[in-house]
CSV table of C-alpha atoms in Angstrom, one decimal:
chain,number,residue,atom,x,y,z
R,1,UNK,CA,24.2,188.5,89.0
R,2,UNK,CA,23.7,184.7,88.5
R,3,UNK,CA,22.3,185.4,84.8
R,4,UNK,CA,25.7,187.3,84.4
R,5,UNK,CA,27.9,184.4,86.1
R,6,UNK,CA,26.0,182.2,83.4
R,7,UNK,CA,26.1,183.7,80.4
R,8,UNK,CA,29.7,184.7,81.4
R,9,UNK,CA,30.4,180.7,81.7
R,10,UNK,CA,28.8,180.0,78.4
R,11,UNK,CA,30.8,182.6,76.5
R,12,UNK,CA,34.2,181.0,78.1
R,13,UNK,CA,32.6,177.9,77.2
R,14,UNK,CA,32.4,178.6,73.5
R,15,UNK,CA,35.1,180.2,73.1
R,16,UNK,CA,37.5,177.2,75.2
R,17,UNK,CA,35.5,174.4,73.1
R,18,UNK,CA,36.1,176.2,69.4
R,19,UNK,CA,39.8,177.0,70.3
R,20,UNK,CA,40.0,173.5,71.3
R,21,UNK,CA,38.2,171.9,68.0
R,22,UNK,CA,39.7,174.3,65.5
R,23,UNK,CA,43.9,173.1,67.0
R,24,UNK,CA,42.2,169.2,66.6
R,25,UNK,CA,41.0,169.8,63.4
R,26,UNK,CA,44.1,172.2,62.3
R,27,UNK,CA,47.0,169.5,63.4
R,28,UNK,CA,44.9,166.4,62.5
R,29,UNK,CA,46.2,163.6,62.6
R,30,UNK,CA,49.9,163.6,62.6
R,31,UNK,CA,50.5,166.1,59.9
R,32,UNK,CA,48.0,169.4,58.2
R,33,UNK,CA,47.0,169.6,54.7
R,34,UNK,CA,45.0,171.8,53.1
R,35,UNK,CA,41.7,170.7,53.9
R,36,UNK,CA,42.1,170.4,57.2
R,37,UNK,CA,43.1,173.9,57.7
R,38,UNK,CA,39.8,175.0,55.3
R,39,UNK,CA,37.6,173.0,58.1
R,40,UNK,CA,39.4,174.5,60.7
R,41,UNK,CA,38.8,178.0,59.5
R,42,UNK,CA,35.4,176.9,58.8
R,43,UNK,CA,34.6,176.1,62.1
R,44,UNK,CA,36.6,178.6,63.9
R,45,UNK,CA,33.8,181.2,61.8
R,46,UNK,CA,31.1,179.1,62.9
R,47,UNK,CA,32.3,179.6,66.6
R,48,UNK,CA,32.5,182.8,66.1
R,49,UNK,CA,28.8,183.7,64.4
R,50,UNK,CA,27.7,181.4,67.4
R,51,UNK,CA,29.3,183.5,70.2
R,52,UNK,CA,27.6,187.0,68.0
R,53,UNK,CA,24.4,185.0,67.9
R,54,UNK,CA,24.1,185.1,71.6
R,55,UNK,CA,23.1,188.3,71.6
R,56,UNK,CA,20.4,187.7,68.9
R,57,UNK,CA,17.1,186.1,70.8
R,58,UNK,CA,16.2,184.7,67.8
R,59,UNK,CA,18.7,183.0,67.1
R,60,UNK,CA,20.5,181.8,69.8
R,61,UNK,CA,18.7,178.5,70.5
R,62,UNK,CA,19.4,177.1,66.9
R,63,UNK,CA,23.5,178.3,66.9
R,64,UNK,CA,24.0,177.0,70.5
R,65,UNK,CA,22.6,173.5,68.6
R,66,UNK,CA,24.0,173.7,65.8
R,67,UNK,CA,27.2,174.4,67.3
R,68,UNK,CA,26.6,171.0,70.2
R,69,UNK,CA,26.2,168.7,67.4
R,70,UNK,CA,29.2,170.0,65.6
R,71,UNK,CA,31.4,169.5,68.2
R,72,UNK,CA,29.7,166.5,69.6
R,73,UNK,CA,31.2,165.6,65.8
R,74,UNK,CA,34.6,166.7,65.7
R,75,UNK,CA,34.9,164.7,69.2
R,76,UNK,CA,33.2,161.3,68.8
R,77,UNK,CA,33.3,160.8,65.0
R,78,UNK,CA,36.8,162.3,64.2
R,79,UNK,CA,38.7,162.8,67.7
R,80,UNK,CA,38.1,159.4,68.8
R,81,UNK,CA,39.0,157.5,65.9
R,82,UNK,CA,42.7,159.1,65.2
R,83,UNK,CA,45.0,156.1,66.9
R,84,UNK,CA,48.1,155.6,67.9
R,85,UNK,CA,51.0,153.7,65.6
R,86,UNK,CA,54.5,152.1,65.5
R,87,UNK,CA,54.6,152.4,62.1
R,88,UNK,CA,55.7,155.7,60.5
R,89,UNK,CA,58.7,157.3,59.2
R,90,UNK,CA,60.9,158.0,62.7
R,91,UNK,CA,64.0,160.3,63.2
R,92,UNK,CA,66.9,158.1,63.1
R,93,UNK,CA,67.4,158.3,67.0
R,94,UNK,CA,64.0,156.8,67.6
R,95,UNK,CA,63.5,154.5,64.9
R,96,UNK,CA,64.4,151.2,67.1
R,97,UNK,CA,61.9,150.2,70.1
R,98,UNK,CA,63.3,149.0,73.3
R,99,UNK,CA,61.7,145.5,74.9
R,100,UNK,CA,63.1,143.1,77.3
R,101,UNK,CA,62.6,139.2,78.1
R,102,UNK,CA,62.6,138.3,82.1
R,103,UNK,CA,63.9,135.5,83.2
R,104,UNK,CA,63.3,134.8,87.1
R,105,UNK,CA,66.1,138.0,88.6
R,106,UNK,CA,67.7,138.5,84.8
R,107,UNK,CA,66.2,141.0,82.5
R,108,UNK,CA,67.2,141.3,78.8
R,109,UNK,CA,66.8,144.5,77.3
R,110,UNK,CA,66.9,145.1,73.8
R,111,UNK,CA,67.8,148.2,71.8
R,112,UNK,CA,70.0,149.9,74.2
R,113,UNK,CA,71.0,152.8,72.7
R,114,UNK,CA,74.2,154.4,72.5
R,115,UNK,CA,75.2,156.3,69.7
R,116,UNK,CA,78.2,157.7,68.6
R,117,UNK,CA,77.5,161.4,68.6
R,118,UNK,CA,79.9,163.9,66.4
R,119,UNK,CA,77.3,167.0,67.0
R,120,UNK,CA,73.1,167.2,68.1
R,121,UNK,CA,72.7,165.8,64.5
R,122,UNK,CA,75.1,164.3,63.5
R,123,UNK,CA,75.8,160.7,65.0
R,124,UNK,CA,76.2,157.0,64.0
R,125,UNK,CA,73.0,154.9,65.4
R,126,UNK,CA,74.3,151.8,67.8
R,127,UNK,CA,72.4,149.9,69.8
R,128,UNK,CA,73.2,147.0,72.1
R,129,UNK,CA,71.8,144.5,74.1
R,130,UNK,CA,72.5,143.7,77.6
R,131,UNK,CA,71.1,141.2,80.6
R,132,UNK,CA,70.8,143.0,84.1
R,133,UNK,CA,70.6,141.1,87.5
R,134,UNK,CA,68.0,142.6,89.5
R,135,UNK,CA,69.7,141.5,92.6
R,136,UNK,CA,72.3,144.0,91.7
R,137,UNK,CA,69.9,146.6,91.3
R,138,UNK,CA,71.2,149.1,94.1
R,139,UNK,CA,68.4,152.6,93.3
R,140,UNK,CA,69.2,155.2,90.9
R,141,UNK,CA,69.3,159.2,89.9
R,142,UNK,CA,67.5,161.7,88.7
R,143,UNK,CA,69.1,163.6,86.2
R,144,UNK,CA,67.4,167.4,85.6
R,145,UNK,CA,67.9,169.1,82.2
R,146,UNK,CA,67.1,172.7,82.1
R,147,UNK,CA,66.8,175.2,79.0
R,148,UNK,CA,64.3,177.4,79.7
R,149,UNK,CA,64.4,178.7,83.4
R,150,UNK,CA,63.5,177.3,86.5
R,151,UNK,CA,60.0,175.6,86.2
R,152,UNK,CA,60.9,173.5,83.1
R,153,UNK,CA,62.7,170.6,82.9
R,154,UNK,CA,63.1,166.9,81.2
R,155,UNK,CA,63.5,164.5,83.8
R,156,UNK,CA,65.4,161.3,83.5
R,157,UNK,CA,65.4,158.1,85.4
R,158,UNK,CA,68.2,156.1,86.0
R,159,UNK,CA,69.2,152.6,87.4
R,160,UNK,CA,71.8,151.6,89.2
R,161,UNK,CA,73.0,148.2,88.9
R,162,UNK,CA,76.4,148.7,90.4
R,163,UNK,CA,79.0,151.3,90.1
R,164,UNK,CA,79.9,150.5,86.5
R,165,UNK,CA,76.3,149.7,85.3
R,166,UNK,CA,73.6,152.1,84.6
R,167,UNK,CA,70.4,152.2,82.9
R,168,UNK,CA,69.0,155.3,81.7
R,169,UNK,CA,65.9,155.9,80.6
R,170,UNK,CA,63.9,159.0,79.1
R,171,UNK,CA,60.3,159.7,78.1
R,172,UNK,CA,59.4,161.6,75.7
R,173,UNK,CA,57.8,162.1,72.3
R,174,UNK,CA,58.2,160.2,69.5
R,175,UNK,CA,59.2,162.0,66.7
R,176,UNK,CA,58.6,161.6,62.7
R,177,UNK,CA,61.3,162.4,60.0
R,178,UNK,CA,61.7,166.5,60.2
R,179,UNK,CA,59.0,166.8,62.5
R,180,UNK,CA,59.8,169.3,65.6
R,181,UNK,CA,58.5,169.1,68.8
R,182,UNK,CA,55.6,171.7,70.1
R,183,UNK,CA,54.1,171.7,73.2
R,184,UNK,CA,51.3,173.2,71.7
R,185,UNK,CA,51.0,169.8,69.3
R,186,UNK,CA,51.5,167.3,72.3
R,187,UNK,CA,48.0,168.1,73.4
R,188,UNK,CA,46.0,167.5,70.3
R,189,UNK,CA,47.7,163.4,69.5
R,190,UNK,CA,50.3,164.4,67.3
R,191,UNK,CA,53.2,162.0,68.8
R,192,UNK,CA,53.5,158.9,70.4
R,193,UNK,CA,54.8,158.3,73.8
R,194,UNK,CA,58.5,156.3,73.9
R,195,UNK,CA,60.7,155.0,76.6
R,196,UNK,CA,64.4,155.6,75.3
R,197,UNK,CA,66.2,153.2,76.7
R,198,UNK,CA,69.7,154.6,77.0
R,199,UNK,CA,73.4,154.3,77.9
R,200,UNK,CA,74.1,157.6,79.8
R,201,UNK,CA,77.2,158.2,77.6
R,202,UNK,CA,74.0,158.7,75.0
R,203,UNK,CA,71.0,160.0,76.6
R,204,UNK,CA,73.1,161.9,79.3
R,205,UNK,CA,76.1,163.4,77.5
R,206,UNK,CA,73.7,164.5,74.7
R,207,UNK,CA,72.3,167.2,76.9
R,208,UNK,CA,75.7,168.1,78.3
R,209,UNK,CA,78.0,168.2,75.3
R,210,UNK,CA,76.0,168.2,72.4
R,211,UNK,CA,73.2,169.9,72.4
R,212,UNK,CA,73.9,174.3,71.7
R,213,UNK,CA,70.3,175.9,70.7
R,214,UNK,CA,69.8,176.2,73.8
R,215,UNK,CA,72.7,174.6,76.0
R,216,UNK,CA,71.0,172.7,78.3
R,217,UNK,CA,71.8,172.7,82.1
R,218,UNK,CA,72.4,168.7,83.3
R,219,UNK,CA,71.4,168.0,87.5
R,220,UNK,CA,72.2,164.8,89.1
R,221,UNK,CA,70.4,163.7,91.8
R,222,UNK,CA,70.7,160.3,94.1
R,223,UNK,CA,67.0,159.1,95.0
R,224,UNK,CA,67.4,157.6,98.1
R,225,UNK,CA,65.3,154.1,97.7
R,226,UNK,CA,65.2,150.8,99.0
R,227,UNK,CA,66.1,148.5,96.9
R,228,UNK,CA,62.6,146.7,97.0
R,229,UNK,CA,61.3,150.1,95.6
R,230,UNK,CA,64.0,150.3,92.9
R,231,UNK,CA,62.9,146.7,92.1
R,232,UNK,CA,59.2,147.2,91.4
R,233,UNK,CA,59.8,150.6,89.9
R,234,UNK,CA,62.4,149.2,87.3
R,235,UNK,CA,59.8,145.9,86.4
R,236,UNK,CA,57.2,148.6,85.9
R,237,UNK,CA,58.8,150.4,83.5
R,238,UNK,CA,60.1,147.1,81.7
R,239,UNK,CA,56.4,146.4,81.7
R,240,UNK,CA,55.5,149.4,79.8
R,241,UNK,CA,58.3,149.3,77.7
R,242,UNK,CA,57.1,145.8,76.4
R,243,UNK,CA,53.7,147.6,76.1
R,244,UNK,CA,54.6,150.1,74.0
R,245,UNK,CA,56.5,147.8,71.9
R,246,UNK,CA,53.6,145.7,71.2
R,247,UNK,CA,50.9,148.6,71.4
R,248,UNK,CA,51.8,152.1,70.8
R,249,UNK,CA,50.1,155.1,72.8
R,250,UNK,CA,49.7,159.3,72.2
R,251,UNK,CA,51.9,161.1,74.4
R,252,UNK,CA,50.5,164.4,75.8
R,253,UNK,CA,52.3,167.5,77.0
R,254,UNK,CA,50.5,167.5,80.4
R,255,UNK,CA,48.9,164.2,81.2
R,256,UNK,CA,51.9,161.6,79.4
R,257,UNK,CA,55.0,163.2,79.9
R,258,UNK,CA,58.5,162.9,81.3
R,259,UNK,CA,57.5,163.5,84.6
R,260,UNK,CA,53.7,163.1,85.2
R,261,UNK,CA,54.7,159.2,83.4
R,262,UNK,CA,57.6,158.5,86.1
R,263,UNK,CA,54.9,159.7,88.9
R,264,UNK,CA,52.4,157.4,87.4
R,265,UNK,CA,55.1,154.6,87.3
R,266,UNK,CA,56.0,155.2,91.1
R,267,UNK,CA,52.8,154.0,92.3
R,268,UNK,CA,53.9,150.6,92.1
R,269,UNK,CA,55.2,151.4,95.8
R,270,UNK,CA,52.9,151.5,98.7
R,271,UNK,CA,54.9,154.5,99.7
R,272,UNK,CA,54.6,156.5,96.7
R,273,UNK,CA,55.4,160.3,96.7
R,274,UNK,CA,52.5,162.2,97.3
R,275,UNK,CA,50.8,164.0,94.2
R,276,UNK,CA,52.1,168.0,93.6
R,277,UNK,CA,52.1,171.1,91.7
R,278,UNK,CA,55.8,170.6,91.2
R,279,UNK,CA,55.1,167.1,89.8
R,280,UNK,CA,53.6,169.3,86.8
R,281,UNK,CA,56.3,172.1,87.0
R,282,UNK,CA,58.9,169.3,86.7
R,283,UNK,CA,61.7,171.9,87.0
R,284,UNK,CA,60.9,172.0,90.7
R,285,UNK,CA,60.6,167.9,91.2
R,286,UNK,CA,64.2,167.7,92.7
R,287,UNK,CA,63.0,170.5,95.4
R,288,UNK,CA,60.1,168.3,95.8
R,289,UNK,CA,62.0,165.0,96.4
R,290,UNK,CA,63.9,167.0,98.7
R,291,UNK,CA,61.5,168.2,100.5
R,292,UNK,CA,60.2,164.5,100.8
R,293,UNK,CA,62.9,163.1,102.2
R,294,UNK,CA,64.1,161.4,98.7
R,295,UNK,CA,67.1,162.6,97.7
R,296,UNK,CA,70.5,161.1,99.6
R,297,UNK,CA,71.9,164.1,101.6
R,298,UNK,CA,72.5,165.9,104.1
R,299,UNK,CA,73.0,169.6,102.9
R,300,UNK,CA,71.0,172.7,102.1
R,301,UNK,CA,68.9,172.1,98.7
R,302,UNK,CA,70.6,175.0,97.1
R,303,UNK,CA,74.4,173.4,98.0
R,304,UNK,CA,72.8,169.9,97.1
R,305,UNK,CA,71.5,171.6,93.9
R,306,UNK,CA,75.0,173.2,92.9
R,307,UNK,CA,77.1,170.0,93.7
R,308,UNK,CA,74.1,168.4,91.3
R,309,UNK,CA,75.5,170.2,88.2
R,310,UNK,CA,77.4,167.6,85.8
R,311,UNK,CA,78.1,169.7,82.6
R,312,UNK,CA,81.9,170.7,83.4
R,313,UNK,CA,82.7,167.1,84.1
R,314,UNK,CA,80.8,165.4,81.4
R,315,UNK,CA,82.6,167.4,79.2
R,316,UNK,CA,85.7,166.9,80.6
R,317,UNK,CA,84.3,163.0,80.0
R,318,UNK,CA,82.8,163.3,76.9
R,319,UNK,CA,83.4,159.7,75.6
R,320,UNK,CA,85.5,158.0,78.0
R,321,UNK,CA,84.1,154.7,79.1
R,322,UNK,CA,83.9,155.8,82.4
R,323,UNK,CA,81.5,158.8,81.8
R,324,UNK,CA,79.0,157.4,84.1
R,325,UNK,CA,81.4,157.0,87.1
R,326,UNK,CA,83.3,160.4,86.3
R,327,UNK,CA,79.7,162.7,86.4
R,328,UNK,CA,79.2,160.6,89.3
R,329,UNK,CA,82.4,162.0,91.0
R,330,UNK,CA,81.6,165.9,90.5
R,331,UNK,CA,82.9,168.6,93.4
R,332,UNK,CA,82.5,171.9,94.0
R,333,UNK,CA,85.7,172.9,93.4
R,334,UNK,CA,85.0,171.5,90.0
R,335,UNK,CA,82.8,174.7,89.3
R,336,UNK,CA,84.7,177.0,90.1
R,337,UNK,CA,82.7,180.5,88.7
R,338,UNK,CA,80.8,178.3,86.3
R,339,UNK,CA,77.4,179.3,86.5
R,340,UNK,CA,75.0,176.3,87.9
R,341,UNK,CA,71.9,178.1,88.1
R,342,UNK,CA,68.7,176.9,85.5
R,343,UNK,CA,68.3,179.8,84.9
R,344,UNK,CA,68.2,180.5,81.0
């Protein structure tokens, strides 16, 4: 039984380690050429006569080597060296960095954006710049965007620095010119991590009016914060805004993403939530606050959950200056038969 168990473990080994190499090697760094898929295929065979050659005493010893020193390789000598950079051709919606200059309670942030959106693709780039007064800083929302069922979701954080001044600001992957994103890809260091730094009538009504393949599902949700909390939470992310700016890092699909980076950023707070499962399922973070004590209400999570739903209004908003106050101000009887399930 325990030689079983081993060789059993060896075999997953082998076969987790090659899949592993031969993705590195395939996507390389930022984009695959020809070569790199040859080497992938190479190796991929090699991991394949390896896992054969267990069966062969002879030769065993010498693969299982031969194969260490390969990957041992591909890891330190390639893996390692593939870096980070702020300087490639971006998608016109990510081209500009945010950064911001602190000034005892005022923080100027740079590169606001707010385009002018006529469809997903189509838009005129803008970008502003605006000073915040931290002693205005009140909490904020999390807003929950759902296209593929329940356990999904991009998560957005953002600040409130009164009722006509929000912040928004989403995580996600950097993006080249006509590059798409793959979850698959945002393992092996083929984007770099951003903090768009947004005017919800951008980041937010994107997501509710824009985008159609597949209509995304927009949730709104009050953290409820002191404003102490609110205050370190927002510094910290101006802090790794400025970071990024100066020194670009990968973003990665489970460790550096929308979610598990606002977690990492809420540590700043003594009372930090708890690590969770649902931190990593981030379309069930909202039921997770919830459950917490975190989110500002009183009612059921499923009535809390339906009143969250802001695509009718934002809609009905679309580019009114008061879109933030007006998604801010949605009711049940809004809804009506609308279908506010995340369902797909």
């Amino acid at each position: 039984m325990l030689s079983f168990i081993k060789w059993s473990l060896l075999v997953l080994l082998l076969i987790g380690t090659n899949i592993w190499a031969v993705l590195a090697l395939y996507f390389g760094d930022s984009h695959t050429g020809k070569i790199q898929v040859v080497i992938a295929a190479v190796f991929a065979l090699f991991g394949l006569i390896t896992l054969i050659g267990l069966g062969f005493i002879r030769w065993r010893k010498r693969l299982l080597i031969a194969y260490s020193i390969l990957f041992i390789g591909i890891v330190s000598g390639w893996w390692f060296t593939v870096s980070p950079s702020n300087e490639r051709q971006w998608q016109p919606d990510l081209a500009k960095l945010p950064f911001a200059t602190i000034d005892g309670d005022k923080v100027t942030v740079h590169n606001v954006r707010n385009m002018d959106y006529r469809s997903e693709f189509d838009f005129s780039p803008a970008y502003y710049t605006k000073t915040y007064d931290l002693n205005q800083l009140n909490g904020g929302d999390l807003f929950a965007v759902y296209w593929m069922g329940p356990a999904i979701a991009h998560t957005i954080v953002s600040f409130n620095f009164g009722d006509k001044d929000y912040l928004a600001v989403s995580i996600e992957a950097r993006k080249e010119l006509n590059e798409g994103y793959s979850t698959i890809k945002g393992f092996f260091r083929q984007y770099e991590l951003t903090y768009i730094v947004a005017d919800e009538r951008d980041v937010i009504r994107l997501r509710t009016n824009y985008r159609k393949n597949p209509v995304e599902k927009v949730y709104r949700y009050r953290i409820n914060s002191h404003k102490e909390n609110a205050r370190r939470l927002f510094l910290e992310y101006i802090k790794k805004i400025n970071e990024l700016h100066d020194k670009p890092a990968f973003y990665n699909t489970l460790l550096d993403n929308c979610t598990t980076v606002i977690w990492l950023n809420t540590r700043i707070n003594p009372q930090h939530l708890p690590f969770s499962w649902k931190i990593l399922l981030s379309g069930y973070l909202p039921e997770y606050l919830y459950e917490s004590n975190m989110l500002a209400t009183e009612l059921p999570f499923d009535q809390l959950q339906r009143q969250a739903f802001i695509n009718p209004v934002a809609q009905t908003a679309d580019q009114l200056p008061d879109f933030s106050q007006r998604i801010r101000a949605v009711s049940n009887k809004l809804l009506g038969s609308v279908d506010v399930s995340p369902q797909p």
